[in-house]
Amino acid sequence: LQAGLRPWPMAGCPLAKSFLDFVGKRARELGDLGRPALGECPPHSLRPQTLRRILARLGAFEVLPAPGSDGRHGIIRLRP
């Protein structure tokens, strides 16, 4: 399973929307993450670099450069 990471602004990026939905549903478990609150973060406000860094730290995902990209775009793949 893999998904492309779109450039900023990420308004049409399904990966950004899914990530914000996921953490929004777990806001109580995550506790106070500071300002702005997760509910105040529309998908387009998330930066690709931030999302790449978070997903890489989770360990369940591989973050790969997109073919022919300059490093700003990428592919996120679920590890087997």
CSV table of C-alpha atoms in Angstrom, one decimal:
chain,number,residue,atom,x,y,z
A,1,LEU,CA,0.0,0.0,0.0
A,2,GLN,CA,1.4,3.4,-1.0
A,3,ALA,CA,0.3,6.9,-1.5
A,4,GLY,CA,1.8,9.9,-3.2
A,5,LEU,CA,2.7,13.0,-1.1
A,6,ARG,CA,1.6,16.2,-2.8
A,7,PRO,CA,3.4,19.5,-2.7
A,8,TRP,CA,2.2,22.3,-0.4
A,9,PRO,CA,-0.5,23.5,-0.2
A,10,MET,CA,-1.9,20.1,0.5
A,11,ALA,CA,-5.6,20.9,0.0
A,12,GLY,CA,-6.1,17.9,-2.3
A,13,CYS,CA,-3.8,15.5,-0.6
A,14,PRO,CA,-5.8,12.4,0.6
A,15,LEU,CA,-2.8,11.4,2.8
A,16,ALA,CA,-2.8,14.7,4.7
A,17,LYS,CA,-6.6,14.5,5.2
A,18,SER,CA,-6.4,10.9,6.4
A,19,PHE,CA,-3.6,11.8,8.8
A,20,LEU,CA,-5.5,14.7,10.3
A,21,ASP,CA,-8.6,12.6,10.6
A,22,PHE,CA,-6.7,9.8,12.3
A,23,VAL,CA,-5.0,12.1,14.9
A,24,GLY,CA,-8.2,14.1,15.3
A,25,LYS,CA,-10.1,10.9,16.3
A,26,ARG,CA,-7.3,10.2,18.8
A,27,ALA,CA,-7.0,13.7,20.2
A,28,ARG,CA,-7.9,12.5,23.7
A,29,GLU,CA,-5.2,9.9,23.7
A,30,LEU,CA,-2.6,12.3,22.4
A,31,GLY,CA,-3.4,15.0,24.9
A,32,ASP,CA,-2.5,18.7,24.6
A,33,LEU,CA,-0.4,19.1,21.5
A,34,GLY,CA,-0.3,22.9,21.8
A,35,ARG,CA,-1.6,25.6,19.5
A,36,PRO,CA,-3.2,25.5,17.0
A,37,ALA,CA,-5.4,22.6,18.1
A,38,LEU,CA,-5.7,19.7,15.7
A,39,GLY,CA,-9.3,20.7,15.0
A,40,GLU,CA,-8.1,24.0,13.7
A,41,CYS,CA,-5.7,22.5,11.2
A,42,PRO,CA,-7.2,22.1,7.7
A,43,PRO,CA,-5.4,19.6,5.5
A,44,HIS,CA,-3.8,22.3,3.3
A,45,SER,CA,-2.0,23.8,6.3
A,46,LEU,CA,0.1,20.6,6.9
A,47,ARG,CA,3.5,20.8,5.3
A,48,PRO,CA,4.8,17.9,3.3
A,49,GLN,CA,8.1,17.9,5.2
A,50,THR,CA,6.3,17.7,8.5
A,51,LEU,CA,4.1,14.8,7.4
A,52,ARG,CA,7.1,13.0,6.0
A,53,ARG,CA,9.0,13.4,9.2
A,54,ILE,CA,6.1,12.2,11.4
A,55,LEU,CA,5.3,9.2,9.2
A,56,ALA,CA,9.0,8.2,9.1
A,57,ARG,CA,9.2,8.3,12.9
A,58,LEU,CA,6.2,6.0,13.3
A,59,GLY,CA,8.3,3.2,11.8
A,60,ALA,CA,5.4,1.6,10.0
A,61,PHE,CA,6.1,3.6,6.8
A,62,GLU,CA,8.8,4.0,4.3
A,63,VAL,CA,9.3,7.5,2.9
A,64,LEU,CA,10.7,7.4,-0.6
A,65,PRO,CA,11.5,10.2,-3.0
A,66,ALA,CA,9.2,10.4,-6.0
A,67,PRO,CA,10.9,9.5,-9.3
A,68,GLY,CA,12.3,12.6,-10.9
A,69,SER,CA,11.4,14.9,-8.0
A,70,ASP,CA,13.7,17.4,-6.3
A,71,GLY,CA,13.0,15.9,-2.8
A,72,ARG,CA,9.9,17.9,-2.0
A,73,HIS,CA,7.6,15.2,-3.3
A,74,GLY,CA,7.5,11.7,-2.2
A,75,ILE,CA,5.8,8.4,-1.9
A,76,ILE,CA,4.7,7.0,1.5
A,77,ARG,CA,4.6,3.2,1.6
A,78,LEU,CA,3.3,1.0,4.4
A,79,ARG,CA,6.1,-1.4,5.5
A,80,PRO,CA,5.3,-5.1,5.0
